[in-house]
């Protein structure tokens, strides 16, 4: 017997992702999926960003990590709360793992959910988590050929953060190459330059986040009761 | 490197569908892979060998058909074939497109034997 299916693979994941998206919408928050290679500065940026958003806006965090709780521990001090997902052998997060984490998080009080994906430039691109935006980080030490090497993830990005730009004068990195490679994938894609250690670009980045949140939750934004 | 993740997702779906349709053994699985998803057939076959183990698909073959990409410029509506690294419209010289084909991995069909 031949069964004709004609269904997208990973449809199950995508259906759960859609549910997550509804939860985010109902809670009136912006969900951000942070994707990059290992060590490009995701956790450091999250730490700074969460602190920067306080006290007006609060952030809940979901961290995917292969084995340890190190990243989660670093985020605890300023985050509303943190859920840690040990992904074990898997090199990316699944929507159902995020869904399970959400059950234990105080999302009704949060303005943002930051999801730190597992360090990997390929597989996280295949798995929708229900996020509103994908932010892809590329750090200067990784080299200026990475957009050309991993075009798919950059094409899926809503924003590119060029991180560790304090190292620009020190390492050989052709900024124009990266800009041109991105222009060929998505001419409208915005690129922000960030240094979490020097604070460069933080204002623009935080403004971008606030604007996106406004745009996404808009009228559904939380009312502050007097 | 993402072939393994895809193969795992594929097998979950295949087994589910086989169950619903009362298949006791699966002989062939056909998938269409969009060029833009960068699925390497040889690597996908390797991954498939790993995930079919100890399932009702343990003797199944995987047929992979690659789908060429097609995109449409959002500005001038011209349709063209993009490259992995180049989505520039030949008319506008801007990469602002809707991908019409080649961005999906689709499970087309499953062939197998029904229980009794
Ligand atoms: N020079 C410089 N170093 C940075 C910057 N941001 C982070 N780092 C350093 O980069 C290293 C990795 O930073 P993390 O924030 O742990 O990176 P990550 O992306 O979370 O890493 P994984 O979760 O393991 O993938 C640390 O040693 C940081 O101190 C920066 O803006 N400039
Ligand atoms: Mg980290
Ligand atoms: Zn055009």
Coordinates of C-alpha atoms and ligand atoms in Angstrom, one line a residue:
Chain A
X1 CA 0.0 0.0 0.0
X2 CA 1.2 3.5 -0.8
X3 CA 0.2 6.3 1.5
X4 CA 0.5 9.8 0.0
X5 CA 1.4 12.2 2.6
X6 CA 2.7 15.5 1.2
X7 CA 3.4 17.0 4.6
X8 CA 6.3 19.2 5.7
X9 CA 8.8 17.4 7.8
X10 CA 9.0 18.7 11.3
X11 CA 5.3 19.7 11.1
X12 CA 4.9 18.4 14.6
X13 CA 7.6 20.7 15.9
X14 CA 6.0 23.6 14.0
X15 CA 2.6 23.0 15.4
X16 CA 3.9 23.2 18.9
X17 CA 5.8 26.3 17.9
X18 CA 2.6 27.9 16.8
X19 CA 1.1 27.1 20.2
X20 CA 4.1 28.7 21.9
X21 CA 3.6 31.8 19.7
X22 CA 0.0 32.0 20.9
X23 CA 1.1 31.8 24.5
X24 CA 3.6 34.6 23.9
X25 CA 1.0 36.7 22.2
X26 CA -1.6 36.2 25.0
X27 CA 1.0 37.1 27.6
X28 CA 1.8 40.3 25.7
X29 CA 5.5 39.7 25.4
X30 CA 8.2 39.5 22.7
X31 CA 10.0 36.1 22.3
X32 CA 13.5 36.2 20.9
X33 CA 15.5 33.2 19.7
X34 CA 19.2 33.9 20.0
X35 CA 21.3 31.8 17.5
X36 CA 25.0 31.7 17.0
X37 CA 28.1 29.5 17.1
X38 CA 29.4 28.5 20.5
X39 CA 31.1 31.3 22.3
X40 CA 30.0 34.2 20.2
X41 CA 28.7 36.1 23.3
X42 CA 25.1 35.2 23.7
X43 CA 25.0 34.8 27.5
X44 CA 27.1 37.9 28.0
X45 CA 24.8 39.9 25.8
X46 CA 21.7 38.5 27.6
X47 CA 23.2 39.4 31.0
X48 CA 23.8 43.0 29.9
X49 CA 20.5 43.4 28.0
X50 CA 18.4 42.1 30.8
X51 CA 20.0 44.6 33.2
X52 CA 19.6 47.4 30.7
X53 CA 15.9 46.7 30.3
X54 CA 15.3 46.9 34.1
X55 CA 13.5 48.2 36.0
X56 CA 10.7 49.1 33.5
X57 CA 10.8 45.8 31.6
X58 CA 11.3 42.3 32.9
X59 CA 12.8 39.3 31.1
X60 CA 12.3 35.6 31.5
X61 CA 15.0 33.3 30.0
X62 CA 15.1 29.9 28.5
X63 CA 18.6 28.5 28.1
X64 CA 19.5 25.5 26.1
X65 CA 22.8 24.0 27.0
X66 CA 24.3 20.6 26.2
X67 CA 25.3 19.7 29.7
X68 CA 25.9 22.4 32.2
X69 CA 23.9 25.0 34.1
X70 CA 26.6 27.6 33.9
X71 CA 24.8 29.9 31.5
X72 CA 21.6 29.7 33.5
X73 CA 23.4 30.5 36.7
X74 CA 24.9 33.6 35.1
X75 CA 21.5 34.9 34.1
X76 CA 19.7 34.3 37.4
X77 CA 20.7 37.6 39.2
X78 CA 18.7 40.0 36.9
X79 CA 16.2 37.8 35.1
X80 CA 12.7 37.4 36.3
X81 CA 13.3 33.7 36.2
X82 CA 15.4 31.2 34.2
X83 CA 14.6 27.8 32.8
X84 CA 17.5 25.5 31.9
X85 CA 17.1 22.9 29.2
X86 CA 19.8 20.3 29.0
X87 CA 19.7 19.2 25.4
X88 CA 22.1 16.3 25.9
X89 CA 23.2 15.0 22.5
X90 CA 20.9 17.3 20.5
X91 CA 22.5 20.4 19.0
X92 CA 19.4 22.6 19.0
X93 CA 16.2 23.3 21.0
X94 CA 12.8 21.8 20.1
X95 CA 9.6 23.7 20.4
X96 CA 8.2 21.1 22.9
X97 CA 11.2 21.7 25.2
X98 CA 10.4 25.4 25.2
X99 CA 6.7 24.6 25.7
X100 CA 7.6 22.5 28.8
X101 CA 9.8 25.2 30.2
X102 CA 7.1 27.9 29.8
X103 CA 4.9 25.9 32.3
X104 CA 7.4 26.7 35.0
X105 CA 8.0 30.3 34.2
X106 CA 6.3 33.5 35.3
X107 CA 5.5 34.7 31.9
X108 CA 2.5 36.8 32.8
X109 CA 4.9 39.3 34.5
X110 CA 7.5 39.2 31.8
X111 CA 7.9 41.7 28.9
X112 CA 10.3 39.5 27.0
X113 CA 11.3 35.8 26.8
X114 CA 14.9 35.4 25.7
X115 CA 15.7 31.9 24.4
X116 CA 19.4 31.2 24.2
X117 CA 19.7 28.4 21.7
X118 CA 22.5 25.8 21.7
X119 CA 25.6 27.1 20.0
X120 CA 25.2 26.0 16.4
X121 CA 24.7 27.9 13.1
X122 CA 22.8 25.1 11.3
X123 CA 20.3 23.0 13.2
X124 CA 18.6 25.7 15.2
X125 CA 17.5 27.2 11.9
X126 CA 15.4 24.1 11.2
X127 CA 13.4 24.3 14.4
X128 CA 10.9 27.0 14.9
X129 CA 10.4 27.6 18.6
X130 CA 7.5 30.0 18.3
X131 CA 9.7 33.0 18.7
X132 CA 8.6 36.4 17.2
X133 CA 12.1 37.2 16.1
X134 CA 15.4 35.4 15.4
X135 CA 18.5 37.3 16.3
X136 CA 21.7 35.8 14.8
X137 CA 25.0 36.7 16.4
X138 CA 28.3 36.7 14.6
X139 CA 31.4 37.6 16.7
X140 CA 34.5 39.2 15.2
X141 CA 36.9 36.3 16.2
X142 CA 34.8 33.9 14.1
X143 CA 36.0 35.5 10.9
X144 CA 34.4 37.4 8.0
X145 CA 33.5 34.3 5.9
X146 CA 30.7 33.0 8.1
X147 CA 27.8 34.6 6.3
X148 CA 29.0 32.9 3.1
X149 CA 29.4 29.6 4.9
X150 CA 26.1 29.6 6.7
X151 CA 23.8 31.6 4.5
X152 CA 20.6 29.8 5.5
X153 CA 20.6 31.0 9.1
X154 CA 21.4 34.6 8.1
X155 CA 18.6 34.5 5.6
X156 CA 16.2 33.5 8.3
X157 CA 17.4 36.2 10.7
X158 CA 15.4 39.3 11.7
X159 CA 18.5 41.0 13.0
X160 CA 22.2 40.4 12.8
X161 CA 24.3 41.4 15.8
X162 CA 28.0 41.7 15.0
X163 CA 29.4 41.1 18.5
X164 CA 32.8 41.7 20.2
X165 CA 33.4 44.7 17.9
X166 CA 35.9 45.9 20.5
X167 CA 38.2 43.4 18.7
X168 CA 37.8 44.9 15.3
X169 CA 41.1 46.8 15.3
X170 CA 42.9 43.8 16.7
X171 CA 41.8 41.0 14.5
X172 CA 41.7 40.9 10.7
X173 CA 38.1 41.2 9.8
X174 CA 36.7 42.6 6.6
X175 CA 33.4 44.3 7.7
X176 CA 32.5 45.2 4.1
X177 CA 32.6 41.5 3.1
X178 CA 30.1 40.6 5.8
X179 CA 27.8 43.6 4.9
X180 CA 27.9 42.6 1.2
X181 CA 27.3 39.0 1.8
X182 CA 24.3 39.9 3.9
X183 CA 23.0 42.3 1.3
X184 CA 22.9 39.5 -1.2
X185 CA 20.8 37.4 1.1
X186 CA 18.4 40.0 2.4
X187 CA 18.9 43.6 1.5
X188 CA 16.6 44.8 4.3
X189 CA 18.3 42.9 7.0
X190 CA 19.6 45.3 9.7
X191 CA 23.1 44.7 11.2
X192 CA 24.0 46.2 14.6
X193 CA 27.5 46.4 16.0
X194 CA 27.8 45.4 19.6
X195 CA 30.4 45.1 22.3
X196 CA 29.1 43.7 25.5
X197 CA 32.3 44.5 27.3
X198 CA 32.7 48.1 26.1
X199 CA 28.9 48.8 25.9
X200 CA 29.1 49.9 22.3
X201 CA 25.8 49.6 20.4
X202 CA 23.8 48.7 23.5
X203 CA 21.4 51.6 23.1
X204 CA 20.6 50.9 19.5
X205 CA 20.1 47.2 20.3
X206 CA 17.8 47.9 23.3
X207 CA 15.8 50.4 21.2
X208 CA 15.5 47.8 18.5
X209 CA 14.1 45.3 21.0
X210 CA 11.6 47.8 22.5
X211 CA 10.4 48.8 19.0
X212 CA 10.0 45.1 18.0
X213 CA 8.1 44.4 21.2
X214 CA 5.8 47.4 20.6
X215 CA 5.2 46.3 17.0
X216 CA 4.5 42.7 18.0
X217 CA 2.3 43.1 21.0
X218 CA 1.1 46.5 20.1
X219 CA -2.4 47.0 21.5
X220 CA -2.0 43.8 23.6
X221 CA 0.7 45.4 25.6
X222 CA 0.3 45.1 29.3
X223 CA -1.6 47.8 31.2
X224 CA 0.0 49.0 34.3
X225 CA -2.8 49.1 36.9
X226 CA -2.6 52.0 39.3
Chain B
X1 CA 25.3 18.2 9.8
X2 CA 21.6 18.9 10.2
X3 CA 20.6 15.8 8.4
X4 CA 20.5 13.8 11.6
X5 CA 18.0 16.3 13.1
X6 CA 15.9 16.0 9.9
X7 CA 16.1 12.2 9.9
X8 CA 14.9 12.0 13.4
X9 CA 11.9 14.3 12.6
X10 CA 11.2 12.3 9.5
X11 CA 11.2 9.0 11.3
X12 CA 8.8 10.2 14.0
X13 CA 6.4 11.4 11.3
X14 CA 6.7 8.2 9.2
X15 CA 6.0 5.9 12.2
X16 CA 3.0 7.9 13.2
X17 CA 1.5 7.8 9.7
X18 CA 2.3 4.1 9.4
X19 CA 0.4 3.5 12.6
X20 CA -2.6 5.5 11.5
X21 CA -2.7 3.6 8.2
X22 CA -2.2 0.2 9.7
X23 CA 1.2 -0.5 8.1
X24 CA 3.2 -3.3 9.7
X25 CA 6.3 -2.9 7.5
X26 CA 7.6 0.0 5.5
X27 CA 9.3 -0.5 2.2
X28 CA 9.9 2.9 0.8
X29 CA 9.8 6.5 2.0
X30 CA 9.9 9.3 -0.5
X31 CA 11.0 12.8 0.4
X32 CA 11.5 16.0 -1.5
X33 CA 14.3 18.2 -0.3
X34 CA 14.4 21.9 -1.3
X35 CA 17.8 22.9 -2.6
X36 CA 18.0 25.8 -0.1
X37 CA 17.8 23.4 2.8
X38 CA 21.2 22.1 1.9
X39 CA 20.4 18.4 2.6
X40 CA 23.3 16.3 1.3
X41 CA 21.7 13.1 0.0
X42 CA 24.6 10.8 1.0
X43 CA 24.6 12.3 4.5
X44 CA 20.9 12.0 4.7
X45 CA 21.0 8.3 3.7
X46 CA 23.6 7.7 6.5
X47 CA 21.4 9.4 9.0
X48 CA 18.4 7.4 7.8
X49 CA 20.2 4.1 8.3
X50 CA 20.7 5.1 11.9
X51 CA 17.1 6.2 12.6
X52 CA 15.4 3.2 10.8
X53 CA 17.2 0.7 13.1
X54 CA 14.8 -1.4 15.2
X55 CA 11.7 0.1 13.7
X56 CA 9.2 -1.2 11.2
X57 CA 11.2 0.7 8.6
X58 CA 14.4 -1.2 9.3
X59 CA 14.5 -2.5 5.7
X60 CA 13.0 0.5 4.0
X61 CA 14.7 2.6 1.4
X62 CA 14.7 6.3 1.3
X63 CA 14.1 8.1 -2.0
X64 CA 15.3 11.7 -2.1
X65 CA 14.2 14.1 -4.8
X66 CA 15.8 17.5 -4.8
X67 CA 13.7 20.5 -5.7
X68 CA 15.3 23.4 -7.5
X69 CA 14.8 26.8 -5.9
X70 CA 12.6 29.6 -7.2
X71 CA 12.1 33.0 -5.8
X72 CA 10.0 36.0 -6.6
X73 CA 11.1 39.6 -6.2
X74 CA 8.9 41.5 -3.8
X75 CA 9.6 44.8 -5.6
X76 CA 9.2 43.9 -9.3
X77 CA 7.6 40.4 -9.1
X78 CA 10.2 38.9 -11.3
X79 CA 10.7 35.2 -10.7
X80 CA 14.3 33.8 -10.8
X81 CA 16.4 31.0 -9.5
X82 CA 18.4 32.1 -6.5
X83 CA 21.8 30.8 -5.4
X84 CA 22.5 29.7 -1.8
X85 CA 24.5 32.9 -1.3
X86 CA 22.7 35.2 -3.7
X87 CA 19.1 36.3 -3.7
X88 CA 19.6 39.5 -5.7
X89 CA 16.9 40.1 -8.2
X90 CA 18.5 40.4 -11.6
X91 CA 16.3 43.4 -12.4
X92 CA 16.4 45.4 -9.1
X93 CA 19.7 44.2 -7.7
X94 CA 18.0 44.0 -4.3
X95 CA 17.5 40.8 -2.3
X96 CA 13.9 41.2 -1.1
X97 CA 12.2 38.0 -2.1
X98 CA 9.5 35.5 -1.4
X99 CA 10.8 31.9 -1.9
X100 CA 8.3 30.0 -3.9
X101 CA 10.2 26.7 -4.2
X102 CA 13.2 24.9 -2.7
X103 CA 12.8 26.0 0.9
X104 CA 10.9 23.0 2.3
X105 CA 11.5 19.4 3.1
X106 CA 8.4 17.4 2.3
X107 CA 7.4 13.8 3.1
X108 CA 5.7 12.7 -0.1
X109 CA 4.7 9.2 0.5
X110 CA 5.2 6.0 2.4
X111 CA 4.9 2.5 0.9
X112 CA 4.5 -0.6 2.9
X113 CA 2.6 -3.7 3.9
X114 CA -0.6 -3.6 5.8
X115 CA -1.2 -5.7 8.9
X116 CA -3.1 -8.9 7.8
Ligands
LIG1 N1 36.2 41.0 23.7 C1 34.9 40.6 23.9 N2 34.7 39.4 24.5 C2 33.4 39.1 24.8 C3 32.3 39.9 24.4 N3 31.2 39.3 24.8 C4 31.5 38.1 25.3 N4 32.9 37.9 25.3 C5 33.6 36.8 25.7 O1 33.4 35.7 24.9 C6 33.4 34.4 25.6 C7 32.1 33.7 25.4 O2 31.0 34.4 25.8 P1 29.6 33.8 26.2 O3 28.7 34.9 26.5 O4 29.7 32.7 27.2 O5 29.2 33.1 24.8 P2 28.0 32.2 24.4 O6 27.6 32.5 23.0 O7 26.9 32.3 25.4 O8 28.6 30.8 24.5 P3 27.9 29.3 24.4 O9 26.6 29.4 25.3 O10 28.9 28.4 25.0 O11 27.6 29.0 23.0 C8 33.5 34.8 27.1 O12 34.9 34.6 27.4 C9 33.2 36.3 27.1 O13 33.8 37.0 28.1 C10 32.6 41.2 23.9 O14 31.8 42.0 23.6 N5 34.0 41.5 23.6
LIG2 MG1 25.9 30.8 26.5
LIG3 ZN1 13.1 42.8 -8.8

